[in-house]
Amino acid sequence: MTSAPTAPKPKAGLEGIIAGDSDICAVEQDTLIYRGYSIGELSEKAKFEDVAYLLLAGGKPSASELEAFNRDLVAERSLPDDAIDIIKRTATQPAAHPMDVLRTVVSYLAHFDPDCQDNSPEAELRKSKRLTAKIATIIGHMQNVIDGRDIVKPDPSLSHAGNLLYMMRGEKPTAEEEKIIDVSLILYAEHDFNASTFTGRVIAGTLSDMHGAVAGAIAALKGPLHGGANEAAMDMLKEIGSIENVEPFMQNAFATKRKIMGFGHRVYKNGDHRASILHGLGRAYADNKGADAQKWFEIGEKVQNIMSDEKGIFPNVDFPCGMTYFVMGIPVPQYTPIFVASRITGWCAHIMEQHSNNRLIRPLSNYTGPMGLNW
Ligand code: CMC
């Protein structure tokens, strides 16, 4: 019997392994860079649409490029009636999490996309814009169905972030709310070879299509160790419930080795720059809203202090996201779908990059089972 070639055994979870080259994003200990620009600067000076263009087209847009890109996004916002029907039939099923509905509808939309089987750069850019535009609409329509309200059609006069909130609620957001959602979309847009993006690249690496790769990425993002952490973090804060209960809750969590959701990171060991940006915006919003909203930040900040003092572990972006979306009145099960509304741009950029210089992604496993058994 000949054995497969041997390779050094990686750490569990492929920790520390560089799995390929990419021009899209650099995850640094103190910041995050999208195609050369830091998220600190992008979240102050850019809008989500600028960042989506930067990621998908490869550079900062000129004024006319941005105008054309915005026009394309707005034109692609509506959904085919059949897709709306799928949302109506699935969104209120007791077993259906909004991430599952989103995954199903994205997969279904493939059949209506004339470029579905075309992996050329031009076709993939068109599909990226359609997916970016339509995912926000799926989330909005889904929330309308869950709330029992008529479907709120997209408003072409609103930005991507403003329209997303408008479609979910049927009311136009304030400028502050629109800004917070816009910044959260910028912060969530891209994060190199994280689990969902890597999933998308593995699927794309077989020369499969963009919708399939995105459906797989949505499934990967749903898990509470990844994007699902923003929902899990807020569920945990609701379970804690009061400032008095933080200390006993945390000591019990430490004693039982329960993970504190929204904390820790595979790469960032001294904190996540995205978390401090979003925390600042969410805290200011809660302060303006009053004591009921402030309470959640007070509980969250106490959890943060105990985690950093006793464990040296810091919040990741999902922790302030949970509190911020909650005080804005966004239903918890939509937090991870909103993450998708942003990360779709990073996923599509990676799928295009994978297809532009493809080699099948096919690692080895370290076989630990028996050998030489007789049947
Ligand atoms: N609460 C309590 N202990 C923790 C936490 C946490 N959130 N995170 C890490 N640790 C401890 C862990 O128990 C382990 O301790 P020990 O060595 O004594 O067993 C040590 O730190 C290393 O943890 P790990 O789980 O092996 O680290 P990892 O690099 O495999 O995991 C992580 C990274 C993000 C999965 C993990 O920190 C975690 O489960 N966090 C909670 C879920 C979460 O917030 N996920 C969002 C990630 S960032 C944004 C995104 O992708 O959406």
Short mmCIF file of C-alpha atoms in Angstrom, two decimals, residues 2-369:
data_model
loop_
_atom_site.label_atom_id
_atom_site.label_comp_id
_atom_site.label_asym_id
_atom_site.label_seq_id
_atom_site.Cartn_x
_atom_site.Cartn_y
_atom_site.Cartn_z
CA THR A 2 1.34 3.46 -0.85
CA SER A 3 0.56 6.28 1.56
CA ALA A 4 -0.31 9.90 0.74
CA PRO A 5 2.56 12.39 0.97
CA THR A 6 3.05 13.66 4.52
CA ALA A 7 2.84 17.33 5.49
CA PRO A 8 3.44 19.09 8.84
CA LYS A 9 0.39 18.64 11.08
CA PRO A 10 -1.43 22.01 11.57
CA LYS A 11 -2.95 23.15 14.88
CA ALA A 12 -6.63 22.30 15.44
CA GLY A 13 -8.95 24.61 13.52
CA LEU A 14 -6.08 25.40 11.08
CA GLU A 15 -4.96 28.11 13.52
CA GLY A 16 -2.10 30.23 12.20
CA ILE A 17 -2.15 28.65 8.71
CA ILE A 18 -1.88 31.05 5.77
CA ALA A 19 -4.16 29.36 3.24
CA GLY A 20 -3.50 31.58 0.21
CA ASP A 21 -2.78 35.06 -1.14
CA SER A 22 -5.39 37.80 -1.33
CA ASP A 23 -5.41 41.49 -2.34
CA ILE A 24 -8.68 42.23 -0.55
CA CYS A 25 -8.11 42.62 3.17
CA ALA A 26 -5.43 42.64 5.87
CA VAL A 27 -6.40 41.70 9.43
CA GLU A 28 -3.86 43.47 11.67
CA GLN A 29 -3.73 43.33 15.48
CA ASP A 30 -4.70 47.01 15.84
CA THR A 31 -6.79 47.60 12.73
CA LEU A 32 -8.44 46.14 9.67
CA ILE A 33 -7.53 47.19 6.12
CA TYR A 34 -9.77 46.93 3.05
CA ARG A 35 -7.69 47.18 -0.15
CA GLY A 36 -5.23 49.54 1.58
CA TYR A 37 -7.72 51.71 3.53
CA SER A 38 -8.21 51.37 7.30
CA ILE A 39 -11.72 50.76 8.61
CA GLY A 40 -11.21 53.66 11.04
CA GLU A 41 -11.00 56.06 8.09
CA LEU A 42 -13.64 54.26 6.02
CA SER A 43 -16.18 54.31 8.84
CA GLU A 44 -15.67 58.07 9.25
CA LYS A 45 -15.43 59.21 5.63
CA ALA A 46 -17.08 56.59 3.41
CA LYS A 47 -20.54 55.11 3.03
CA PHE A 48 -21.33 51.43 2.67
CA GLU A 49 -21.83 51.87 -1.10
CA ASP A 50 -18.25 53.26 -1.44
CA VAL A 51 -16.90 50.30 0.49
CA ALA A 52 -18.95 47.82 -1.55
CA TYR A 53 -17.48 49.33 -4.73
CA LEU A 54 -13.96 49.28 -3.24
CA LEU A 55 -14.25 45.59 -2.41
CA LEU A 56 -16.03 44.47 -5.58
CA ALA A 57 -14.33 46.63 -8.21
CA GLY A 58 -10.90 46.73 -6.56
CA GLY A 59 -10.37 50.45 -5.89
CA LYS A 60 -11.88 53.72 -4.66
CA PRO A 61 -14.68 54.86 -7.00
CA SER A 62 -14.64 58.19 -8.82
CA ALA A 63 -17.81 60.28 -8.42
CA SER A 64 -19.21 59.02 -11.73
CA GLU A 65 -18.29 55.39 -11.00
CA LEU A 66 -20.04 55.63 -7.64
CA GLU A 67 -23.11 57.20 -9.20
CA ALA A 68 -23.37 54.39 -11.77
CA PHE A 69 -22.77 51.75 -9.08
CA ASN A 70 -25.51 53.24 -6.85
CA ARG A 71 -27.88 53.35 -9.82
CA ASP A 72 -27.22 49.65 -10.52
CA LEU A 73 -27.79 48.71 -6.85
CA VAL A 74 -31.06 50.65 -6.64
CA ALA A 75 -32.27 49.13 -9.94
CA GLU A 76 -31.62 45.61 -8.62
CA ARG A 77 -33.44 45.97 -5.29
CA SER A 78 -36.76 44.34 -6.17
CA LEU A 79 -37.41 40.59 -5.99
CA PRO A 80 -39.30 38.37 -8.43
CA ASP A 81 -42.84 37.58 -7.22
CA ASP A 82 -41.96 33.88 -6.88
CA ALA A 83 -39.15 34.75 -4.45
CA ILE A 84 -41.54 36.90 -2.38
CA ASP A 85 -43.90 33.93 -2.34
CA ILE A 86 -41.10 31.69 -0.98
CA ILE A 87 -40.49 34.25 1.79
CA LYS A 88 -44.21 34.29 2.65
CA ARG A 89 -44.28 30.50 2.80
CA THR A 90 -41.13 30.05 4.89
CA ALA A 91 -40.55 33.10 7.16
CA THR A 92 -43.18 32.19 9.77
CA GLN A 93 -42.44 28.46 9.89
CA PRO A 94 -41.60 27.69 13.53
CA ALA A 95 -38.39 25.87 12.55
CA ALA A 96 -37.16 28.58 10.18
CA HIS A 97 -34.45 30.93 11.42
CA PRO A 98 -34.19 34.06 9.20
CA MET A 99 -30.69 32.90 8.15
CA ASP A 100 -32.23 29.70 6.77
CA VAL A 101 -34.88 31.67 4.87
CA LEU A 102 -32.18 33.97 3.50
CA ARG A 103 -30.09 30.98 2.38
CA THR A 104 -33.10 29.39 0.66
CA VAL A 105 -34.12 32.58 -1.15
CA VAL A 106 -30.55 33.34 -2.30
CA SER A 107 -30.35 29.81 -3.68
CA TYR A 108 -33.76 30.23 -5.36
CA LEU A 109 -32.73 33.56 -6.93
CA ALA A 110 -30.01 31.69 -8.85
CA HIS A 111 -32.69 30.25 -11.14
CA PHE A 112 -33.83 33.74 -12.16
CA ASP A 113 -30.34 35.12 -12.74
CA PRO A 114 -29.41 35.10 -16.44
CA ASP A 115 -25.71 35.03 -15.46
CA CYS A 116 -26.08 32.13 -13.03
CA GLN A 117 -23.77 29.68 -14.86
CA ASP A 118 -21.31 32.35 -16.08
CA ASN A 119 -18.15 32.73 -13.95
CA SER A 120 -16.57 35.47 -16.09
CA PRO A 121 -15.47 38.63 -14.19
CA GLU A 122 -18.13 40.76 -15.94
CA ALA A 123 -20.95 38.34 -15.09
CA GLU A 124 -19.71 37.93 -11.51
CA LEU A 125 -19.64 41.69 -10.96
CA ARG A 126 -23.25 41.90 -12.20
CA LYS A 127 -24.25 39.03 -9.88
CA SER A 128 -22.43 40.65 -6.94
CA LYS A 129 -24.45 43.84 -7.38
CA ARG A 130 -27.72 41.92 -7.71
CA LEU A 131 -27.01 39.86 -4.59
CA THR A 132 -25.93 42.93 -2.58
CA ALA A 133 -29.11 44.78 -3.56
CA LYS A 134 -31.54 41.87 -3.19
CA ILE A 135 -30.28 40.45 0.13
CA ALA A 136 -31.33 43.67 1.90
CA THR A 137 -34.77 43.35 0.30
CA ILE A 138 -35.11 39.70 1.37
CA ILE A 139 -34.40 40.76 4.98
CA GLY A 140 -36.91 43.61 4.80
CA HIS A 141 -39.68 41.50 3.24
CA MET A 142 -39.02 38.67 5.69
CA GLN A 143 -39.48 41.01 8.65
CA ASN A 144 -42.71 42.38 7.11
CA VAL A 145 -44.08 38.83 6.84
CA ILE A 146 -43.01 37.99 10.42
CA ASP A 147 -44.65 41.21 11.69
CA GLY A 148 -47.81 40.57 9.63
CA ARG A 149 -47.50 43.86 7.72
CA ASP A 150 -47.85 44.40 3.96
CA ILE A 151 -44.60 44.08 2.03
CA VAL A 152 -42.72 47.40 2.14
CA LYS A 153 -41.27 48.06 -1.32
CA PRO A 154 -37.71 49.46 -1.57
CA ASP A 155 -37.43 53.25 -1.59
CA PRO A 156 -35.07 54.37 -4.38
CA SER A 157 -34.41 57.69 -2.65
CA LEU A 158 -32.79 56.00 0.35
CA SER A 159 -29.23 54.75 0.80
CA HIS A 160 -28.53 51.03 1.14
CA ALA A 161 -28.48 51.28 4.96
CA GLY A 162 -31.47 53.63 5.19
CA ASN A 163 -33.54 51.53 2.80
CA LEU A 164 -32.72 48.32 4.70
CA LEU A 165 -34.08 49.80 7.95
CA TYR A 166 -37.03 51.37 6.13
CA MET A 167 -38.03 48.07 4.48
CA MET A 168 -37.78 46.21 7.81
CA ARG A 169 -39.95 48.68 9.74
CA GLY A 170 -42.05 50.58 7.22
CA GLU A 171 -40.78 53.85 8.71
CA LYS A 172 -37.93 56.01 7.54
CA PRO A 173 -34.97 55.90 9.94
CA THR A 174 -33.45 58.98 11.56
CA ALA A 175 -30.11 60.22 10.22
CA GLU A 176 -28.40 58.80 13.34
CA GLU A 177 -29.99 55.36 12.87
CA GLU A 178 -29.04 55.31 9.20
CA LYS A 179 -25.44 56.26 10.10
CA ILE A 180 -25.17 53.51 12.73
CA ILE A 181 -26.42 50.84 10.33
CA ASP A 182 -24.18 52.19 7.58
CA VAL A 183 -21.10 52.02 9.84
CA SER A 184 -22.00 48.52 11.05
CA LEU A 185 -22.28 47.42 7.41
CA ILE A 186 -18.83 48.94 6.70
CA LEU A 187 -17.31 47.16 9.70
CA TYR A 188 -18.86 43.81 8.79
CA ALA A 189 -18.09 43.94 5.06
CA GLU A 190 -14.86 41.94 4.90
CA HIS A 191 -12.49 39.93 7.10
CA ASP A 192 -10.06 37.83 5.00
CA PHE A 193 -10.21 34.03 5.27
CA ASN A 194 -12.84 33.80 8.05
CA ALA A 195 -14.95 30.63 8.12
CA SER A 196 -17.78 31.80 5.83
CA THR A 197 -15.50 33.45 3.27
CA PHE A 198 -13.25 30.41 3.21
CA THR A 199 -16.34 28.23 2.70
CA GLY A 200 -17.30 30.41 -0.27
CA ARG A 201 -13.79 30.14 -1.72
CA VAL A 202 -13.73 26.35 -1.34
CA ILE A 203 -17.02 26.11 -3.23
CA ALA A 204 -15.86 28.60 -5.89
CA GLY A 205 -12.58 26.68 -6.17
CA THR A 206 -14.42 23.71 -7.71
CA LEU A 207 -15.54 26.19 -10.43
CA SER A 208 -19.06 26.11 -9.04
CA ASP A 209 -21.21 29.25 -9.29
CA MET A 210 -21.45 32.41 -7.17
CA HIS A 211 -24.99 31.81 -5.83
CA GLY A 212 -23.98 28.33 -4.62
CA ALA A 213 -20.83 29.69 -2.97
CA VAL A 214 -22.86 32.44 -1.25
CA ALA A 215 -25.51 29.97 -0.05
CA GLY A 216 -22.71 27.90 1.54
CA ALA A 217 -21.18 31.02 3.09
CA ILE A 218 -24.55 31.99 4.62
CA ALA A 219 -24.78 28.55 6.24
CA ALA A 220 -21.27 28.97 7.67
CA LEU A 221 -21.95 32.48 8.98
CA LYS A 222 -25.08 31.36 10.86
CA GLY A 223 -23.15 29.48 13.56
CA PRO A 224 -22.78 31.14 16.98
CA LEU A 225 -18.98 30.83 16.90
CA HIS A 226 -19.04 33.08 13.79
CA GLY A 227 -21.72 35.59 12.69
CA GLY A 228 -24.44 34.08 14.87
CA ALA A 229 -22.52 35.51 17.84
CA ASN A 230 -24.24 38.91 17.54
CA GLU A 231 -27.61 37.27 18.26
CA ALA A 232 -26.13 34.95 20.91
CA ALA A 233 -24.47 37.92 22.65
CA MET A 234 -27.76 39.79 22.96
CA ASP A 235 -29.63 36.64 24.06
CA MET A 236 -27.00 36.27 26.79
CA LEU A 237 -27.40 39.90 27.93
CA LYS A 238 -31.18 39.40 28.11
CA GLU A 239 -30.58 36.27 30.20
CA ILE A 240 -28.36 38.31 32.57
CA GLY A 241 -31.15 40.89 32.69
CA SER A 242 -29.82 43.27 35.37
CA ILE A 243 -26.61 44.90 36.50
CA GLU A 244 -26.83 43.02 39.84
CA ASN A 245 -26.89 39.69 38.03
CA VAL A 246 -23.71 40.28 35.99
CA GLU A 247 -21.22 39.17 38.65
CA PRO A 248 -23.02 35.91 39.65
CA PHE A 249 -23.72 35.11 35.98
CA MET A 250 -20.06 35.57 35.04
CA GLN A 251 -18.73 33.55 37.98
CA ASN A 252 -21.12 30.75 37.13
CA ALA A 253 -20.06 30.93 33.46
CA PHE A 254 -16.39 30.68 34.45
CA ALA A 255 -17.07 27.78 36.83
CA THR A 256 -19.01 25.85 34.19
CA LYS A 257 -16.67 26.85 31.31
CA ARG A 258 -19.55 28.50 29.49
CA LYS A 259 -18.39 30.74 26.65
CA ILE A 260 -19.27 34.43 26.84
CA MET A 261 -20.70 35.21 23.43
CA GLY A 262 -19.26 38.16 21.51
CA PHE A 263 -15.85 37.77 23.18
CA GLY A 264 -12.57 36.39 21.93
CA HIS A 265 -11.17 36.06 18.47
CA ARG A 266 -8.95 33.65 16.58
CA VAL A 267 -6.74 36.46 15.25
CA TYR A 268 -7.19 39.56 17.46
CA LYS A 269 -5.62 38.94 20.84
CA ASN A 270 -5.70 42.51 22.25
CA GLY A 271 -9.19 43.51 21.12
CA ASP A 272 -11.10 44.06 17.89
CA HIS A 273 -10.85 47.59 16.44
CA ARG A 274 -14.34 47.20 14.93
CA ALA A 275 -15.82 46.67 18.40
CA SER A 276 -14.62 49.99 19.81
CA ILE A 277 -15.95 51.92 16.79
CA LEU A 278 -19.40 50.37 16.99
CA HIS A 279 -19.54 50.54 20.79
CA GLY A 280 -18.98 54.31 20.68
CA LEU A 281 -21.85 54.87 18.23
CA GLY A 282 -24.22 52.47 20.02
CA ARG A 283 -23.44 53.97 23.43
CA ALA A 284 -24.13 57.54 22.22
CA TYR A 285 -27.44 56.40 20.68
CA ALA A 286 -28.45 54.63 23.91
CA ASP A 287 -27.49 57.68 26.00
CA ASN A 288 -29.85 59.83 23.91
CA LYS A 289 -32.65 57.29 24.19
CA GLY A 290 -32.67 57.14 27.97
CA ALA A 291 -32.38 54.75 30.89
CA ASP A 292 -34.10 51.71 29.33
CA ALA A 293 -31.59 51.70 26.47
CA GLN A 294 -28.58 52.70 28.61
CA LYS A 295 -29.20 49.74 30.91
CA TRP A 296 -28.06 47.27 28.20
CA PHE A 297 -24.78 49.11 27.69
CA GLU A 298 -24.21 49.27 31.44
CA ILE A 299 -24.71 45.50 31.72
CA GLY A 300 -22.52 44.95 28.65
CA GLU A 301 -19.73 47.19 29.96
CA LYS A 302 -19.69 45.34 33.27
CA VAL A 303 -19.43 42.01 31.41
CA GLN A 304 -16.56 43.53 29.40
CA ASN A 305 -14.69 44.69 32.52
CA ILE A 306 -14.97 41.30 34.20
CA MET A 307 -13.83 39.49 31.02
CA SER A 308 -10.79 41.71 30.54
CA ASP A 309 -9.82 41.77 34.26
CA GLU A 310 -10.29 38.07 34.94
CA LYS A 311 -9.64 36.41 31.57
CA GLY A 312 -7.78 38.96 29.46
CA ILE A 313 -10.37 38.37 26.70
CA PHE A 314 -11.91 41.31 24.83
CA PRO A 315 -15.16 41.88 22.92
CA ASN A 316 -15.29 41.27 19.19
CA VAL A 317 -17.54 43.30 16.87
CA ASP A 318 -20.53 41.06 17.54
CA PHE A 319 -20.80 42.19 21.17
CA PRO A 320 -21.50 45.92 20.62
CA CYS A 321 -23.49 44.98 17.52
CA GLY A 322 -25.93 42.96 19.64
CA MET A 323 -26.50 45.82 22.12
CA THR A 324 -26.65 48.50 19.43
CA TYR A 325 -29.17 46.75 17.20
CA PHE A 326 -31.24 45.88 20.29
CA VAL A 327 -31.56 49.46 21.52
CA MET A 328 -32.50 50.42 17.95
CA GLY A 329 -35.44 48.01 18.21
CA ILE A 330 -34.19 45.55 15.57
CA PRO A 331 -35.49 42.00 16.23
CA VAL A 332 -32.63 39.76 17.46
CA PRO A 333 -33.06 37.00 14.79
CA GLN A 334 -32.30 39.57 12.07
CA TYR A 335 -28.83 40.52 13.42
CA THR A 336 -26.96 37.80 11.51
CA PRO A 337 -28.96 38.38 8.30
CA ILE A 338 -27.93 42.08 8.52
CA PHE A 339 -24.34 40.83 8.82
CA VAL A 340 -24.97 38.98 5.52
CA ALA A 341 -26.32 42.20 3.94
CA SER A 342 -22.82 43.56 4.42
CA ARG A 343 -20.49 40.53 4.17
CA ILE A 344 -22.02 39.64 0.79
CA THR A 345 -19.61 42.22 -0.67
CA GLY A 346 -16.53 40.58 0.89
CA TRP A 347 -17.74 37.10 -0.12
CA CYS A 348 -18.32 38.14 -3.73
CA ALA A 349 -14.90 39.86 -3.88
CA HIS A 350 -13.28 36.61 -2.69
CA ILE A 351 -15.30 34.42 -5.07
CA MET A 352 -14.18 36.65 -7.96
CA GLU A 353 -10.57 36.57 -6.73
CA GLN A 354 -10.71 32.78 -6.44
CA HIS A 355 -12.10 32.40 -9.97
CA SER A 356 -9.56 34.85 -11.39
CA ASN A 357 -6.63 32.61 -10.42
CA ASN A 358 -8.19 29.30 -9.52
CA ARG A 359 -6.70 26.15 -8.15
CA LEU A 360 -8.89 23.51 -6.50
CA ILE A 361 -8.70 23.81 -2.68
CA ARG A 362 -8.09 20.28 -1.50
CA PRO A 363 -6.06 19.77 1.68
CA LEU A 364 -5.15 16.44 3.30
CA SER A 365 -6.49 14.90 6.48
CA ASN A 366 -4.41 13.18 9.13
CA TYR A 367 -6.00 9.71 9.21
CA THR A 368 -6.31 8.45 12.79
CA GLY A 369 -8.46 5.34 12.19
#
